[in-house]
Short mmCIF file of C-alpha atoms in Angstrom, two decimals:
data_model
loop_
_atom_site.label_atom_id
_atom_site.label_comp_id
_atom_site.label_asym_id
_atom_site.label_seq_id
_atom_site.Cartn_x
_atom_site.Cartn_y
_atom_site.Cartn_z
CA UNK A 11 110.78 110.39 134.93
CA UNK A 12 111.18 114.10 134.52
CA UNK A 13 114.71 113.92 131.82
CA UNK A 14 112.01 112.20 128.95
CA UNK A 15 110.01 114.69 128.88
CA UNK A 16 112.67 117.31 128.80
CA UNK A 17 114.14 115.04 125.84
CA UNK A 18 111.02 115.41 123.32
CA UNK A 19 110.71 118.28 123.99
CA UNK A 20 114.11 118.77 122.80
CA UNK A 21 113.73 117.02 120.13
CA UNK A 22 110.70 119.13 119.05
CA UNK A 23 112.20 122.23 119.02
CA UNK A 24 114.96 120.69 116.88
CA UNK A 25 112.31 119.86 114.40
CA UNK A 26 110.83 123.11 114.77
CA UNK A 27 114.42 124.64 113.96
CA UNK A 28 115.11 122.41 111.21
CA UNK A 29 111.87 123.29 109.40
CA UNK A 30 112.04 127.01 110.13
CA UNK A 31 115.52 127.05 108.43
CA UNK A 32 114.11 125.55 105.72
CA UNK A 33 110.90 127.53 104.91
CA UNK A 34 113.51 130.61 105.25
CA UNK A 35 116.23 129.32 102.84
CA UNK A 36 113.37 128.93 100.49
CA UNK A 37 111.96 132.47 100.36
CA UNK A 38 115.62 133.85 100.36
CA UNK A 39 116.70 131.23 97.53
CA UNK A 40 113.80 132.82 95.98
CA UNK A 41 114.56 136.24 95.64
CA UNK A 42 118.48 135.97 95.57
CA UNK A 43 119.36 132.83 93.63
CA UNK A 44 121.90 129.94 95.42
CA UNK A 45 124.49 131.56 94.16
CA UNK A 46 124.03 135.23 95.38
CA UNK A 47 122.41 133.59 99.29
CA UNK A 48 124.65 133.87 101.97
CA UNK A 49 123.69 131.63 105.72
CA UNK A 50 123.37 134.66 106.91
CA UNK A 51 120.59 135.71 104.98
CA UNK A 52 119.22 132.50 106.39
CA UNK A 53 119.38 133.18 109.34
CA UNK A 54 117.94 136.59 109.39
CA UNK A 55 114.97 135.25 107.57
CA UNK A 56 114.42 132.53 109.93
CA UNK A 57 114.75 134.84 112.66
CA UNK A 58 117.79 132.87 114.13
CA UNK A 59 121.87 133.15 114.59
CA UNK A 60 124.13 132.52 111.91
CA UNK A 61 125.67 129.48 113.96
CA UNK A 62 122.34 128.30 114.83
CA UNK A 63 122.46 127.90 110.60
CA UNK A 64 125.57 126.12 110.71
CA UNK A 65 124.51 123.70 114.13
CA UNK A 66 121.43 122.69 111.01
CA UNK A 67 123.45 123.11 107.90
CA UNK A 68 127.06 123.04 106.99
CA UNK A 69 126.55 124.73 103.75
CA UNK A 70 124.03 125.45 100.93
CA UNK A 71 124.37 122.51 99.24
CA UNK A 72 123.40 120.52 102.49
CA UNK A 73 119.97 122.97 102.61
CA UNK A 74 119.25 121.72 99.35
CA UNK A 75 119.78 118.27 100.16
CA UNK A 76 117.22 118.38 102.99
CA UNK A 77 115.09 120.85 100.31
CA UNK A 78 114.88 117.86 97.82
CA UNK A 79 114.42 115.41 100.52
CA UNK A 80 111.46 117.49 101.63
CA UNK A 81 110.63 117.38 98.29
CA UNK A 82 110.33 113.04 98.28
CA UNK A 83 108.76 113.11 101.24
CA UNK A 84 105.32 115.44 100.61
CA UNK A 85 105.07 112.89 97.67
CA UNK A 86 105.78 109.90 99.54
CA UNK A 87 102.89 110.83 101.57
CA UNK A 88 100.32 111.43 98.50
CA UNK A 89 101.29 107.81 97.37
CA UNK A 90 100.19 106.85 101.26
CA UNK A 91 96.81 108.57 100.67
CA UNK A 92 96.30 107.13 97.34
CA UNK A 93 97.29 104.18 98.44
CA UNK A 94 95.35 104.04 101.93
CA UNK A 95 91.56 104.57 100.17
CA UNK A 96 89.82 101.93 101.33
CA UNK A 97 88.64 101.57 97.29
CA UNK A 98 90.34 102.98 93.98
CA UNK A 99 87.62 103.67 91.62
CA UNK A 100 87.45 106.65 89.63
CA UNK A 101 85.58 109.01 92.24
CA UNK A 102 88.17 107.81 94.79
CA UNK A 103 91.19 108.95 91.92
CA UNK A 104 89.91 112.25 91.35
CA UNK A 105 89.29 113.52 95.41
CA UNK A 106 92.93 112.09 95.45
CA UNK A 107 94.01 114.16 92.79
CA UNK A 108 92.51 117.28 94.09
CA UNK A 109 94.06 116.90 97.35
CA UNK A 110 97.67 115.63 95.49
CA UNK A 111 96.97 119.20 93.69
CA UNK A 112 97.86 120.96 96.59
CA UNK A 113 100.62 118.55 97.64
CA UNK A 114 102.00 119.73 94.31
CA UNK A 115 102.19 123.16 95.17
CA UNK A 116 103.59 123.56 98.75
CA UNK A 117 106.22 121.83 96.31
CA UNK A 118 106.38 123.56 93.74
CA UNK A 119 108.86 126.87 94.65
CA UNK A 120 111.04 124.04 96.32
CA UNK A 121 111.44 122.34 92.92
CA UNK A 122 111.95 125.49 91.25
CA UNK A 123 115.17 126.12 93.84
CA UNK A 124 115.93 122.73 93.81
CA UNK A 125 115.76 122.64 89.54
CA UNK A 126 117.76 126.38 89.61
CA UNK A 127 120.26 125.14 92.17
CA UNK A 128 121.71 122.55 89.86
CA UNK A 129 123.42 120.76 89.43
CA UNK A 130 126.71 122.09 92.04
CA UNK A 131 123.98 121.78 94.70
CA UNK A 132 123.69 118.74 94.69
CA UNK A 133 124.57 115.13 96.00
CA UNK A 134 126.98 113.34 93.23
CA UNK A 135 124.83 111.83 91.00
CA UNK A 136 124.95 108.39 91.81
CA UNK A 137 124.14 109.43 95.59
CA UNK A 138 121.04 111.89 93.79
CA UNK A 139 120.23 108.39 91.25
CA UNK A 140 120.07 106.24 93.75
CA UNK A 141 118.15 108.41 96.16
CA UNK A 142 115.83 108.90 93.02
CA UNK A 143 115.59 105.08 92.24
CA UNK A 144 115.02 104.53 96.56
CA UNK A 145 112.21 106.98 96.16
CA UNK A 146 110.24 106.12 93.36
CA UNK A 147 110.60 101.82 94.87
CA UNK A 148 108.93 103.10 97.87
CA UNK A 149 106.13 104.90 95.62
CA UNK A 150 105.55 101.83 93.61
CA UNK A 151 105.42 99.44 96.89
CA UNK A 152 102.53 101.94 98.56
CA UNK A 153 100.39 101.93 95.67
CA UNK A 154 101.15 97.34 95.13
CA UNK A 155 100.99 96.92 98.45
CA UNK A 156 97.28 95.45 98.25
CA UNK A 157 98.01 92.48 96.99
CA UNK A 158 93.64 91.69 97.39
CA UNK A 159 93.43 94.41 94.94
CA UNK A 160 95.43 93.53 92.40
CA UNK A 161 93.96 89.52 92.60
CA UNK A 162 94.71 87.95 89.31
CA UNK A 163 97.23 90.79 88.11
CA UNK A 164 100.84 89.65 87.33
CA UNK A 165 102.64 91.32 89.96
CA UNK A 166 104.95 92.51 87.67
CA UNK A 167 102.46 93.80 85.57
CA UNK A 168 101.20 95.78 88.66
CA UNK A 169 104.52 97.96 89.88
CA UNK A 170 104.98 98.47 85.86
CA UNK A 171 101.60 100.16 85.76
CA UNK A 172 102.35 101.93 89.81
CA UNK A 173 105.51 102.92 88.24
CA UNK A 174 103.38 104.86 85.54
CA UNK A 175 100.52 105.66 87.18
CA UNK A 176 103.34 107.48 89.49
CA UNK A 177 105.45 109.03 87.26
CA UNK A 178 102.97 110.23 84.38
CA UNK A 179 101.03 112.16 87.71
CA UNK A 180 104.73 113.57 89.10
CA UNK A 181 105.76 114.80 85.05
CA UNK A 182 101.88 115.90 84.42
CA UNK A 183 101.99 118.27 88.10
CA UNK A 184 105.70 119.00 87.50
CA UNK A 185 105.02 120.78 84.29
CA UNK A 186 101.79 122.28 85.07
CA UNK A 187 102.28 123.92 88.46
CA UNK A 188 106.38 123.91 89.23
CA UNK A 189 106.95 124.83 85.83
CA UNK A 190 103.30 127.26 85.15
CA UNK A 191 102.51 125.57 82.18
CA UNK A 192 99.75 127.58 81.12
CA UNK A 193 96.35 124.56 80.11
CA UNK A 194 93.29 126.38 79.25
CA UNK A 195 91.12 123.05 79.85
CA UNK A 196 87.69 123.68 81.87
CA UNK A 197 88.98 120.82 83.85
CA UNK A 198 92.45 120.21 84.89
CA UNK A 199 92.21 117.49 86.29
CA UNK A 200 90.17 115.37 84.15
CA UNK A 201 92.53 113.66 81.99
CA UNK A 202 94.78 112.86 84.38
CA UNK A 203 92.01 111.14 86.31
CA UNK A 204 91.33 109.32 83.47
CA UNK A 205 94.67 108.23 82.29
CA UNK A 206 95.55 106.84 86.42
CA UNK A 207 92.25 104.93 86.04
CA UNK A 208 93.58 103.34 82.40
CA UNK A 209 96.65 102.18 84.45
CA UNK A 210 95.44 101.08 87.86
CA UNK A 211 92.16 99.42 85.69
CA UNK A 212 92.69 95.82 86.88
CA UNK A 213 92.25 97.04 90.40
CA UNK A 214 89.29 99.66 90.86
CA UNK A 215 86.66 98.37 91.99
CA UNK A 216 84.33 99.07 89.02
CA UNK A 217 85.37 99.82 85.03
CA UNK A 218 85.54 103.78 85.91
CA UNK A 219 89.07 104.20 83.30
CA UNK A 220 86.08 104.34 80.77
CA UNK A 221 86.94 108.08 79.91
CA UNK A 222 83.54 108.83 79.42
CA UNK A 223 83.01 107.97 83.48
CA UNK A 224 83.89 111.54 83.93
CA UNK A 225 81.97 113.41 81.48
CA UNK A 226 78.42 111.91 82.90
#
């Protein structure tokens, strides 16, 4: 029975090393840019050998691909949290937005790097488009995955509302946080909360989609 735990331990170590390399790559690409960075720089930042880096990634382009995967994964976790809320109300959606902001701040350095590395570092355009559509199909599926929540709403409309909620949230956080757009409002998340409540109104358990609900 000994081999199985050892295999699991090796697999865990491989995953941890993979994550460490990606974290190191974010640091290196931010300091030197994608073009100037070397695999040796990433190895040094991660505290591993050059051979270890190549064992995980054939080249810098594959590292950027993995960083894109990480972004999609973090976004998926955020929408899974929204879908898992027992009740959708204005308060619960606002609380989710607070948590989502923290996730997007975690993603921000990665988004800046992947944007700067485009287009040469990415998969082909067709592969990138397929990945984007697949990820967003997954997010929409999470939000409409509880039919009882959308009772009485046409499924096609529910899907469009979910898609618009995803795209609006993604665009807002990308511009505000990743692109560092200055917002001077006292509460930058109040309007996004109003917008989300409006889009998800058929699935809310109250009429909290009213903008006035956030100011009382």
